[in-house]
Amino acid sequence: MMFASDNAGPAAPELMEAVVAANAGSAMPYGADPLTASVTERVREIFEAPDAQVFLLATGTAANALALSALAAPWSAIFCHRHAHIEEDECGAPEFYTGGAKLTLVEGEHARIDADALSRALKATANASVHNVQRGALSLTQATELGAIYTPAQVRALSDLARAHGLPVHMDGTRFSNAVARLGCTPAELTWKAGVDVLCLGASKCGAMAAEAVIFFNPDAARAWEFQLRRKRGGHLFSKMRYVAAQMDRWLTDGLWLELAGRANAAADRLAAGLSEGNLATLVHPVEANALFVSLPRAAHRRLHAAGAQYYLWPPGQTLEGPEDEMLTCRLVCNWATEEAEVDAFLAAARG
Amino acid sequence: MMFASDNAGPAAPELMEAVVAANAGSAMPYGADPLTASVTERVREIFEAPDAQVFLLATGTAANALALSALAAPWSAIFCHRHAHIEEDECGAPEFYTGGAKLTLVEGEHARIDADALSRALKATANASVHNVQRGALSLTQATELGAIYTPAQVRALSDLARAHGLPVHMDGTRFSNAVARLGCTPAELTWKAGVDVLCLGASKCGAMAAEAVIFFNPDAARAWEFQLRRKRGGHLFSKMRYVAAQMDRWLTDGLWLELAGRANAAADRLAAGLSEGNLATLVHPVEANALFVSLPRAAHRRLHAAGAQYYLWPPGQTLEGPEDEMLTCRLVCNWATEEAEVDAFLAAARG
Amino acid sequence: MMFASDNAGPAAPELMEAVVAANAGSAMPYGADPLTASVTERVREIFEAPDAQVFLLATGTAANALALSALAAPWSAIFCHRHAHIEEDECGAPEFYTGGAKLTLVEGEHARIDADALSRALKATANASVHNVQRGALSLTQATELGAIYTPAQVRALSDLARAHGLPVHMDGTRFSNAVARLGCTPAELTWKAGVDVLCLGASKCGAMAAEAVIFFNPDAARAWEFQLRRKRGGHLFSKMRYVAAQMDRWLTDGLWLELAGRANAAADRLAAGLSEGNLATLVHPVEANALFVSLPRAAHRRLHAAGAQYYLWPPGQTLEGPEDEMLTCRLVCNWATEEAEVDAFLAAARG
Amino acid sequence: MMFASDNAGPAAPELMEAVVAANAGSAMPYGADPLTASVTERVREIFEAPDAQVFLLATGTAANALALSALAAPWSAIFCHRHAHIEEDECGAPEFYTGGAKLTLVEGEHARIDADALSRALKATANASVHNVQRGALSLTQATELGAIYTPAQVRALSDLARAHGLPVHMDGTRFSNAVARLGCTPAELTWKAGVDVLCLGASKCGAMAAEAVIFFNPDAARAWEFQLRRKRGGHLFSKMRYVAAQMDRWLTDGLWLELAGRANAAADRLAAGLSEGNLATLVHPVEANALFVSLPRAAHRRLHAAGAQYYLWPPGQTLEGPEDEMLTCRLVCNWATEEAEVDAFLAAARG
């Protein structure tokens, strides 16, 4: 019963096979191999973006921080949600890679940026002088850290605001596949057609061992080259790139990425449905991707703990000590490999 | 006939199997898995260093730059060879991670730091005031970028100089396994017993897909924690660490790492012996690890090129256009998978 | 009628004379002159801090950013008010000098940090893991950017919270003299006796041309030396230090600094009293130092503008175009040289 | 007998008077005052550069580091002489402000970059790939740290090399006035007409208290604005700019800057001539500006020391202990206020 994180899940067997297959013989290093080229082709096709530039990395934090460093000057502000991963869970990587840009926090329910709040925040910077940080970029997290997603229309509304103030738009797509699988829209509709300039597309949480792609939709030779220098300088240019590429290549083949994401989403739905039955638990946020935030009585948490369920109370820092009937919120994250039996065992333990 | 780089070689099948085996079921992320713990135990045993702290990474550049950032302040000088990898091939990653430390270049044959030259360089900083960068660290590359190695006695001599001036010692051990396999000494004799504080131990070039370990021999809780923050902040903390750990763990099991390194060294020896026969070529540097730097007439290079041999003229920038009998230097790197037949085919083509 | 900023005022004649006097003959550079030594002695005496380390600089932004860089690691959070100068008016200098620390914003009336809000913010970081920025420092602005001041008891309450969470305390004392002059307490009571570790003491806004002192109350040889390296590396170590020192030395002599600050405060009081008469204006924030934030009808602003009064509508971005009776807030800052006649002329123009 | 540094000299009375005059009444802060505007006009006229952008600062280190940060990316190499001030005496400020650029050291007599050496260094970077730092800028020091100067033709030769490789040219003109006074050429001939893009023009060492101007000859609105943000972010934007401007404005009026520089040069000449008489001393470098590097027997140094002469043995670290007749090199720097009597007293003491 592993619900601690989708990071705790295994890699999909198809990707493992692709990696093993990629191991045959020699291959030129640093991305000069056929698999890396193939990834770019797949991304361009899937995203209907024939000019996209695609760069492979192995962690989501590196992808986000490097992408932001390409968009936002050291003396600029990056607008993001108060609960964005880049703000809360990257130990200041965006500040490190940008050379000290400021993350300006915006509010919104379920960790989704509210358009009015963004509008106010942008307006507050309308008269930036030499004493103030300048406008840098807008960053959206898809799906959000609280399990919600942005529709294409919502992305568009926020992008329009950003663009009206001269800001490029970054999307942290660590769980982009979960969002696309849920919405049923095209990847293009959820990104560049809705105003996104750069997408960090994450496979690590949904079937890969470690594979992320930074996708620039608006090509610019100088920026693309600069990004490669930034990646190298950050120590993120893999010599044996073929193994990262093999994962991403297979993930994007035959719709596997959406199939895996769909499985994780379905497991979350099953878990949500089961927990909602008989008022066992309260959903704190809507379940739109593969994560749930639910309140359960402490007694239920104790039963789950005893049964071996792994997950985090949320926010961290609460304990199992205390009154039995007090409600405690927890985070439950499903991954592509979460089995129905695992969900059902969780539900049974929760019910007691 | 792949002699472009040891990076171009495949991963050893044993490591691939270990990675596949590691994929069974769930595992707690970010290094809280049993394989990561196992790596630390193996390192401690192999290096006879029961208190060593071990941190996994996936690129050598990240390992070096992060390790140096833990040793050298932003306002300090890191002493290294003019042809060190950290100076020539990391696009300024050490400067980036240290926050702007200065690489002070020292001379020496075969990219091996000369003790007298180091002594002079250190002496020149004896009166550092507030206007000068302060002493930061000494960095040694083992094996060197020109295929030479340091003996334990040579390491000790340089470390003693460093320590006498208050400098900690970093070893870029991207090809440390090649050096140990050649010298037949113990890993401890070549590192902490010879004064090395931090070793970046690289498996990527010798059997892994992507696996490096930063090993601190002198434990210090504050520094170890700081290193973990630096690694995370640099985007180098892998969520699914088990796959990196699986490689390193297997590599260090049953002496596989030295067996693989020994094969690469032997291939280099065979190549060197063949090229030396009949004055076909001149060795520019001694062949002490797995790389050769040899001068061949342009005609031989043309024949090799036509036969499909892959390698770089050295330094880069020379061309196959020109007089037939002009001697051009090239770099030839063998890896663990280089076969005798490949070497022999190369020799045959070179001879014409 | 200059109320745009206290920066717009002249230097006090006493300080100019001291600078001219300091120009006689040669003096060893970089602070090795008698005047620089004298400043340290004066600070130690005035602050009853015989071990204080004192470093001279020429801008408040440099003083704050360098002081914070000595207290807070690159991967840490600096807690400050949403309207702190370090957040709003330094173009990211703290982020630049710290190497990317994060400014965590805390609320509170009149730009004074609220103890409960700080307590909540600190609590939210109680479980910081490797994924989160660590606790860095608390920064207080005295007087605040909205013209309020902290009493010794208020400083103590916030410092106690900080210290309980392991945070050192920085005070941006650009207008520290205004606060001391108003409170009538001792400088020690408002700083180290109330838990402040480092004070940036500003003379530039209150009688100097350009002179700031960074005062470390808790001496530590390594940190003091590191600060000097940071200052040099930031380009803030003046070769002809004697001229900066001459200003600060004279300012701190015979209570001149408090006399000048008292004059600025008194001018603000006179202005506040005049504006409050007959409901001409509404004070938006209490007038506790030398700045006023008042609401006036647009018609009054137009009259003032026509009469040549210089000041900013607040926040910037509003215009004189629009309905006559709409209330617009403005900022009015008095300086040591503001004359009663100037205040009275302003009041007359405001009344119409 | 102050020959320790030109920094040890006083400010010229004309500049002090200008500063005192600038103190009358109020002035808008941050450079929005008439004197700052006047400096730009004077620079444009004197340098025959009607489009030049001029930015005031107060230290030479800040001027150099900020100017270089505007020219050279974090992942680039700045070519400078091994004995350039930016390499040896700024505690890594260029690395700090550029975000980690690398200083690539070039040889040449008397700290003057040798054209052949520069050519070789540039050639070595001809095949820069993603693994290497990219070409950033060329930096020349005028006059050099060893008292030599570049002629317009020499500047042109080096600039041509730089430009042929796509590098902009920075000139550290801390002692630019000494060079112009010596050469008798126009300021334009020695800068933009010879290929210099950015000049850091220093007055601090030759008559000012603290005043430097960064002059961009090739205007570009985006870069000029970026420079202002960098200056602010570095804490180098003075609120009461008028006092810096007053110095620079007066210095550049009526040829005062060249008159003061000429006096310093003449004092150096007198000293050189006196020391050369009777084989008292050996000039180690040609005396082309206001500094001398001379070898004297230890006995002479002892006599000078006893007579109160202030100067540094060069390089630092030598002592007065030892054989009487051993020759020790020292640095002697004259400033605009060095008097003939002071020189003659020095000569008398040296002779014994």
PDB file of C-alpha atoms in Angstrom, chain B residues 76-284:
ATOM      1  CA  SER B  76      38.834  31.317  -3.046  1.00  0.00           C
ATOM      2  CA  ALA B  77      41.220  29.732  -5.525  1.00  0.00           C
ATOM      3  CA  ILE B  78      41.060  26.106  -6.563  1.00  0.00           C
ATOM      4  CA  PHE B  79      44.438  24.851  -7.730  1.00  0.00           C
ATOM      5  CA  CYS B  80      44.230  22.417 -10.621  1.00  0.00           C
ATOM      6  CA  HIS B  81      46.151  21.411 -13.713  1.00  0.00           C
ATOM      7  CA  ARG B  82      45.830  23.543 -16.814  1.00  0.00           C
ATOM      8  CA  HIS B  83      44.352  20.497 -18.559  1.00  0.00           C
ATOM      9  CA  ALA B  84      42.055  19.378 -15.769  1.00  0.00           C
ATOM     10  CA  HIS B  85      38.560  18.384 -16.801  1.00  0.00           C
ATOM     11  CA  ILE B  86      37.152  20.935 -14.345  1.00  0.00           C
ATOM     12  CA  GLU B  87      39.049  23.658 -16.196  1.00  0.00           C
ATOM     13  CA  GLU B  88      38.587  22.595 -19.773  1.00  0.00           C
ATOM     14  CA  ASP B  89      35.460  20.526 -20.149  1.00  0.00           C
ATOM     15  CA  GLU B  90      32.795  21.559 -17.698  1.00  0.00           C
ATOM     16  CA  CYS B  91      31.678  24.869 -19.179  1.00  0.00           C
ATOM     17  CA  GLY B  92      32.433  26.630 -15.933  1.00  0.00           C
ATOM     18  CA  ALA B  93      30.401  24.314 -13.697  1.00  0.00           C
ATOM     19  CA  PRO B  94      32.879  24.677 -10.802  1.00  0.00           C
ATOM     20  CA  GLU B  95      32.592  28.449 -11.031  1.00  0.00           C
ATOM     21  CA  PHE B  96      28.807  28.160 -11.131  1.00  0.00           C
ATOM     22  CA  TYR B  97      28.466  25.865  -8.159  1.00  0.00           C
ATOM     23  CA  THR B  98      31.079  27.559  -5.998  1.00  0.00           C
ATOM     24  CA  GLY B  99      29.570  30.954  -6.681  1.00  0.00           C
ATOM     25  CA  GLY B 100      32.566  32.245  -8.566  1.00  0.00           C
ATOM     26  CA  ALA B 101      35.702  30.623  -7.200  1.00  0.00           C
ATOM     27  CA  LYS B 102      38.790  31.024  -9.349  1.00  0.00           C
ATOM     28  CA  LEU B 103      40.618  28.097 -10.936  1.00  0.00           C
ATOM     29  CA  THR B 104      44.333  28.719 -10.586  1.00  0.00           C
ATOM     30  CA  LEU B 105      46.167  26.689 -13.190  1.00  0.00           C
ATOM     31  CA  VAL B 106      49.291  24.694 -12.461  1.00  0.00           C
ATOM     32  CA  GLU B 107      51.627  23.063 -14.939  1.00  0.00           C
ATOM     33  CA  GLY B 108      52.989  19.529 -15.126  1.00  0.00           C
ATOM     34  CA  GLU B 109      53.749  16.866 -17.691  1.00  0.00           C
ATOM     35  CA  HIS B 110      50.971  14.641 -19.002  1.00  0.00           C
ATOM     36  CA  ALA B 111      48.379  16.751 -17.203  1.00  0.00           C
ATOM     37  CA  ARG B 112      49.850  15.648 -13.880  1.00  0.00           C
ATOM     38  CA  ILE B 113      50.439  18.505 -11.465  1.00  0.00           C
ATOM     39  CA  ASP B 114      54.107  19.060 -10.851  1.00  0.00           C
ATOM     40  CA  ALA B 115      54.964  19.373  -7.173  1.00  0.00           C
ATOM     41  CA  ASP B 116      57.403  22.223  -7.702  1.00  0.00           C
ATOM     42  CA  ALA B 117      54.916  24.112  -9.808  1.00  0.00           C
ATOM     43  CA  LEU B 118      52.257  23.655  -7.144  1.00  0.00           C
ATOM     44  CA  SER B 119      54.668  24.754  -4.474  1.00  0.00           C
ATOM     45  CA  ARG B 120      55.403  27.945  -6.398  1.00  0.00           C
ATOM     46  CA  ALA B 121      51.716  28.620  -6.999  1.00  0.00           C
ATOM     47  CA  LEU B 122      50.887  28.182  -3.347  1.00  0.00           C
ATOM     48  CA  LYS B 123      53.797  30.346  -2.310  1.00  0.00           C
ATOM     49  CA  ALA B 124      52.556  33.144  -4.565  1.00  0.00           C
ATOM     50  CA  THR B 125      49.425  33.280  -2.444  1.00  0.00           C
ATOM     51  CA  ALA B 126      51.262  33.273   0.854  1.00  0.00           C
ATOM     52  CA  ASN B 127      50.416  36.884   1.585  1.00  0.00           C
ATOM     53  CA  ALA B 128      46.769  36.913   0.552  1.00  0.00           C
ATOM     54  CA  SER B 129      45.065  40.047   1.842  1.00  0.00           C
ATOM     55  CA  VAL B 130      41.476  41.212   1.598  1.00  0.00           C
ATOM     56  CA  HIS B 131      42.142  42.154  -2.025  1.00  0.00           C
ATOM     57  CA  ASN B 132      43.026  38.613  -3.071  1.00  0.00           C
ATOM     58  CA  VAL B 133      41.138  35.414  -3.429  1.00  0.00           C
ATOM     59  CA  GLN B 134      41.849  33.102  -0.536  1.00  0.00           C
ATOM     60  CA  ARG B 135      43.125  29.551  -0.651  1.00  0.00           C
ATOM     61  CA  GLY B 136      40.336  27.161  -1.502  1.00  0.00           C
ATOM     62  CA  ALA B 137      41.242  23.608  -2.477  1.00  0.00           C
ATOM     63  CA  LEU B 138      43.575  21.420  -4.481  1.00  0.00           C
ATOM     64  CA  SER B 139      42.000  19.300  -7.196  1.00  0.00           C
ATOM     65  CA  LEU B 140      43.689  16.272  -8.747  1.00  0.00           C
ATOM     66  CA  THR B 141      42.393  14.342 -11.755  1.00  0.00           C
ATOM     67  CA  GLN B 142      42.915  10.612 -11.539  1.00  0.00           C
ATOM     68  CA  ALA B 143      43.611   9.395 -14.215  1.00  0.00           C
ATOM     69  CA  THR B 144      44.606  12.660 -15.876  1.00  0.00           C
ATOM     70  CA  GLU B 145      43.002  14.007 -19.014  1.00  0.00           C
ATOM     71  CA  LEU B 146      46.092  12.948 -20.934  1.00  0.00           C
ATOM     72  CA  GLY B 147      45.997   9.338 -19.808  1.00  0.00           C
ATOM     73  CA  ALA B 148      48.553   9.458 -17.004  1.00  0.00           C
ATOM     74  CA  ILE B 149      48.019   8.460 -13.402  1.00  0.00           C
ATOM     75  CA  TYR B 150      49.245   9.560  -9.993  1.00  0.00           C
ATOM     76  CA  THR B 151      50.887   6.996  -7.736  1.00  0.00           C
ATOM     77  CA  PRO B 152      49.981   7.023  -4.061  1.00  0.00           C
ATOM     78  CA  ALA B 153      53.329   8.655  -3.374  1.00  0.00           C
ATOM     79  CA  GLN B 154      52.630  11.393  -5.895  1.00  0.00           C
ATOM     80  CA  VAL B 155      49.212  12.019  -4.420  1.00  0.00           C
ATOM     81  CA  ARG B 156      50.738  12.160  -0.976  1.00  0.00           C
ATOM     82  CA  ALA B 157      53.405  14.659  -2.026  1.00  0.00           C
ATOM     83  CA  LEU B 158      50.826  17.027  -3.468  1.00  0.00           C
ATOM     84  CA  SER B 159      48.401  16.558  -0.597  1.00  0.00           C
ATOM     85  CA  ASP B 160      51.152  17.335   1.869  1.00  0.00           C
ATOM     86  CA  LEU B 161      51.823  20.595   0.085  1.00  0.00           C
ATOM     87  CA  ALA B 162      48.133  21.412   0.076  1.00  0.00           C
ATOM     88  CA  ARG B 163      47.664  20.583   3.712  1.00  0.00           C
ATOM     89  CA  ALA B 164      50.697  22.619   4.695  1.00  0.00           C
ATOM     90  CA  HIS B 165      48.865  25.584   3.240  1.00  0.00           C
ATOM     91  CA  GLY B 166      45.514  24.711   4.763  1.00  0.00           C
ATOM     92  CA  LEU B 167      43.912  23.386   1.601  1.00  0.00           C
ATOM     93  CA  PRO B 168      41.638  20.335   1.437  1.00  0.00           C
ATOM     94  CA  VAL B 169      42.177  17.916  -1.433  1.00  0.00           C
ATOM     95  CA  HIS B 170      39.604  16.919  -4.029  1.00  0.00           C
ATOM     96  CA  MET B 171      40.103  14.072  -6.454  1.00  0.00           C
ATOM     97  CA  ASP B 172      38.223  13.943  -9.733  1.00  0.00           C
ATOM     98  CA  GLY B 173      38.049  10.172 -10.005  1.00  0.00           C
ATOM     99  CA  THR B 174      36.116   9.846 -13.215  1.00  0.00           C
ATOM    100  CA  ARG B 175      38.665   7.221 -14.192  1.00  0.00           C
ATOM    101  CA  PHE B 176      39.730   6.295 -10.675  1.00  0.00           C
ATOM    102  CA  SER B 177      38.937   2.658 -11.369  1.00  0.00           C
ATOM    103  CA  ASN B 178      41.384   2.649 -14.267  1.00  0.00           C
ATOM    104  CA  ALA B 179      44.082   4.002 -11.989  1.00  0.00           C
ATOM    105  CA  VAL B 180      43.471   1.482  -9.226  1.00  0.00           C
ATOM    106  CA  ALA B 181      43.330  -1.375 -11.705  1.00  0.00           C
ATOM    107  CA  ARG B 182      46.658  -0.268 -13.127  1.00  0.00           C
ATOM    108  CA  LEU B 183      48.448   0.393  -9.868  1.00  0.00           C
ATOM    109  CA  GLY B 184      47.226  -2.610  -7.978  1.00  0.00           C
ATOM    110  CA  CYS B 185      47.131  -0.578  -4.789  1.00  0.00           C
ATOM    111  CA  THR B 186      44.157  -0.372  -2.471  1.00  0.00           C
ATOM    112  CA  PRO B 187      41.549   2.342  -2.972  1.00  0.00           C
ATOM    113  CA  ALA B 188      42.414   3.652   0.476  1.00  0.00           C
ATOM    114  CA  GLU B 189      46.094   3.960  -0.377  1.00  0.00           C
ATOM    115  CA  LEU B 190      45.245   6.086  -3.380  1.00  0.00           C
ATOM    116  CA  THR B 191      42.852   8.372  -1.522  1.00  0.00           C
ATOM    117  CA  TRP B 192      42.496   9.152   2.167  1.00  0.00           C
ATOM    118  CA  LYS B 193      45.705   7.414   3.150  1.00  0.00           C
ATOM    119  CA  ALA B 194      47.423   9.721   0.676  1.00  0.00           C
ATOM    120  CA  GLY B 195      45.614  12.813   1.922  1.00  0.00           C
ATOM    121  CA  VAL B 196      42.508  13.017  -0.259  1.00  0.00           C
ATOM    122  CA  ASP B 197      39.472  14.498   1.510  1.00  0.00           C
ATOM    123  CA  VAL B 198      36.817  14.032  -1.141  1.00  0.00           C
ATOM    124  CA  LEU B 199      36.722  11.585  -4.023  1.00  0.00           C
ATOM    125  CA  CYS B 200      34.357  11.824  -6.961  1.00  0.00           C
ATOM    126  CA  LEU B 201      34.181   8.201  -7.969  1.00  0.00           C
ATOM    127  CA  GLY B 202      32.915   7.728 -11.504  1.00  0.00           C
ATOM    128  CA  ALA B 203      31.257   4.612 -12.860  1.00  0.00           C
ATOM    129  CA  SER B 204      29.641   6.231 -15.897  1.00  0.00           C
ATOM    130  CA  LYS B 205      32.728   5.929 -18.082  1.00  0.00           C
ATOM    131  CA  CYS B 206      33.440   2.369 -17.063  1.00  0.00           C
ATOM    132  CA  GLY B 207      30.354   0.193 -17.072  1.00  0.00           C
ATOM    133  CA  ALA B 208      27.423   2.255 -15.790  1.00  0.00           C
ATOM    134  CA  MET B 209      24.716   4.145 -17.618  1.00  0.00           C
ATOM    135  CA  ALA B 210      25.057   7.105 -15.277  1.00  0.00           C
ATOM    136  CA  ALA B 211      26.348   6.741 -11.734  1.00  0.00           C
ATOM    137  CA  GLU B 212      28.829   8.747  -9.688  1.00  0.00           C
ATOM    138  CA  ALA B 213      29.539   8.805  -5.981  1.00  0.00           C
ATOM    139  CA  VAL B 214      30.877  11.728  -4.017  1.00  0.00           C
ATOM    140  CA  ILE B 215      32.745  10.317  -1.042  1.00  0.00           C
ATOM    141  CA  PHE B 216      33.696  12.449   1.944  1.00  0.00           C
ATOM    142  CA  PHE B 217      36.313  10.600   3.941  1.00  0.00           C
ATOM    143  CA  ASN B 218      36.414  13.041   6.849  1.00  0.00           C
ATOM    144  CA  PRO B 219      32.922  13.109   8.189  1.00  0.00           C
ATOM    145  CA  ASP B 220      31.423  16.326   9.494  1.00  0.00           C
ATOM    146  CA  ALA B 221      27.696  16.399  10.072  1.00  0.00           C
ATOM    147  CA  ALA B 222      27.197  20.028   9.091  1.00  0.00           C
ATOM    148  CA  ARG B 223      29.127  19.676   5.845  1.00  0.00           C
ATOM    149  CA  ALA B 224      27.385  16.443   4.938  1.00  0.00           C
ATOM    150  CA  TRP B 225      23.978  18.046   5.418  1.00  0.00           C
ATOM    151  CA  GLU B 226      25.061  21.122   3.483  1.00  0.00           C
ATOM    152  CA  PHE B 227      26.172  18.878   0.652  1.00  0.00           C
ATOM    153  CA  GLN B 228      22.742  17.327   0.510  1.00  0.00           C
ATOM    154  CA  LEU B 229      21.154  20.752   0.299  1.00  0.00           C
ATOM    155  CA  ARG B 230      23.545  21.742  -2.454  1.00  0.00           C
ATOM    156  CA  ARG B 231      22.768  18.561  -4.361  1.00  0.00           C
ATOM    157  CA  LYS B 232      19.021  19.131  -4.095  1.00  0.00           C
ATOM    158  CA  ARG B 233      19.337  22.816  -4.973  1.00  0.00           C
ATOM    159  CA  GLY B 234      21.368  21.877  -8.020  1.00  0.00           C
ATOM    160  CA  GLY B 235      18.571  19.570  -9.174  1.00  0.00           C
ATOM    161  CA  HIS B 236      20.767  16.517  -8.668  1.00  0.00           C
ATOM    162  CA  LEU B 237      18.787  14.683  -6.009  1.00  0.00           C
ATOM    163  CA  PHE B 238      17.102  11.852  -7.894  1.00  0.00           C
ATOM    164  CA  SER B 239      13.624  10.934  -6.775  1.00  0.00           C
ATOM    165  CA  LYS B 240      13.974   7.361  -7.949  1.00  0.00           C
ATOM    166  CA  MET B 241      17.449   7.009  -6.540  1.00  0.00           C
ATOM    167  CA  ARG B 242      17.282   3.224  -6.509  1.00  0.00           C
ATOM    168  CA  TYR B 243      18.203   3.061 -10.189  1.00  0.00           C
ATOM    169  CA  VAL B 244      21.394   5.045  -9.735  1.00  0.00           C
ATOM    170  CA  ALA B 245      22.159   3.098  -6.579  1.00  0.00           C
ATOM    171  CA  ALA B 246      21.572  -0.244  -8.294  1.00  0.00           C
ATOM    172  CA  GLN B 247      24.289   0.540 -10.814  1.00  0.00           C
ATOM    173  CA  MET B 248      26.840   1.700  -8.291  1.00  0.00           C
ATOM    174  CA  ASP B 249      26.020  -1.125  -5.934  1.00  0.00           C
ATOM    175  CA  ARG B 250      26.561  -3.796  -8.545  1.00  0.00           C
ATOM    176  CA  TRP B 251      29.647  -2.089  -9.931  1.00  0.00           C
ATOM    177  CA  LEU B 252      31.274  -2.223  -6.537  1.00  0.00           C
ATOM    178  CA  THR B 253      30.298  -5.856  -5.941  1.00  0.00           C
ATOM    179  CA  ASP B 254      32.747  -8.707  -6.364  1.00  0.00           C
ATOM    180  CA  GLY B 255      35.420  -6.450  -7.797  1.00  0.00           C
ATOM    181  CA  LEU B 256      33.470  -5.874 -10.994  1.00  0.00           C
ATOM    182  CA  TRP B 257      34.568  -2.225 -11.131  1.00  0.00           C
ATOM    183  CA  LEU B 258      38.239  -3.182 -11.279  1.00  0.00           C
ATOM    184  CA  GLU B 259      37.622  -6.010 -13.703  1.00  0.00           C
ATOM    185  CA  LEU B 260      35.893  -3.645 -16.131  1.00  0.00           C
ATOM    186  CA  ALA B 261      38.595  -1.030 -15.724  1.00  0.00           C
ATOM    187  CA  GLY B 262      41.241  -3.637 -16.268  1.00  0.00           C
ATOM    188  CA  ARG B 263      39.665  -4.624 -19.563  1.00  0.00           C
ATOM    189  CA  ALA B 264      39.713  -1.029 -20.771  1.00  0.00           C
ATOM    190  CA  ASN B 265      43.339  -0.675 -19.709  1.00  0.00           C
ATOM    191  CA  ALA B 266      44.296  -3.900 -21.443  1.00  0.00           C
ATOM    192  CA  ALA B 267      42.680  -2.771 -24.663  1.00  0.00           C
ATOM    193  CA  ALA B 268      44.671   0.437 -24.466  1.00  0.00           C
ATOM    194  CA  ASP B 269      47.852  -1.533 -23.915  1.00  0.00           C
ATOM    195  CA  ARG B 270      47.171  -3.745 -26.905  1.00  0.00           C
ATOM    196  CA  LEU B 271      46.496  -0.710 -29.025  1.00  0.00           C
ATOM    197  CA  ALA B 272      49.656   0.998 -27.806  1.00  0.00           C
ATOM    198  CA  ALA B 273      51.766  -2.046 -28.439  1.00  0.00           C
ATOM    199  CA  GLY B 274      50.400  -2.459 -31.940  1.00  0.00           C
ATOM    200  CA  LEU B 275      50.887   1.170 -32.831  1.00  0.00           C
ATOM    201  CA  SER B 276      54.426   1.166 -31.515  1.00  0.00           C
ATOM    202  CA  GLU B 277      55.443  -1.679 -33.742  1.00  0.00           C
ATOM    203  CA  GLY B 278      57.439  -0.687 -36.738  1.00  0.00           C
ATOM    204  CA  ASN B 279      57.442   2.958 -35.792  1.00  0.00           C
ATOM    205  CA  LEU B 280      53.929   3.324 -37.082  1.00  0.00           C
ATOM    206  CA  ALA B 281      53.065   5.896 -34.481  1.00  0.00           C
ATOM    207  CA  THR B 282      54.569   7.945 -31.661  1.00  0.00           C
ATOM    208  CA  LEU B 283      53.092   7.946 -28.203  1.00  0.00           C
ATOM    209  CA  VAL B 284      52.747  11.547 -27.077  1.00  0.00           C
TER     210      VAL B 284
END
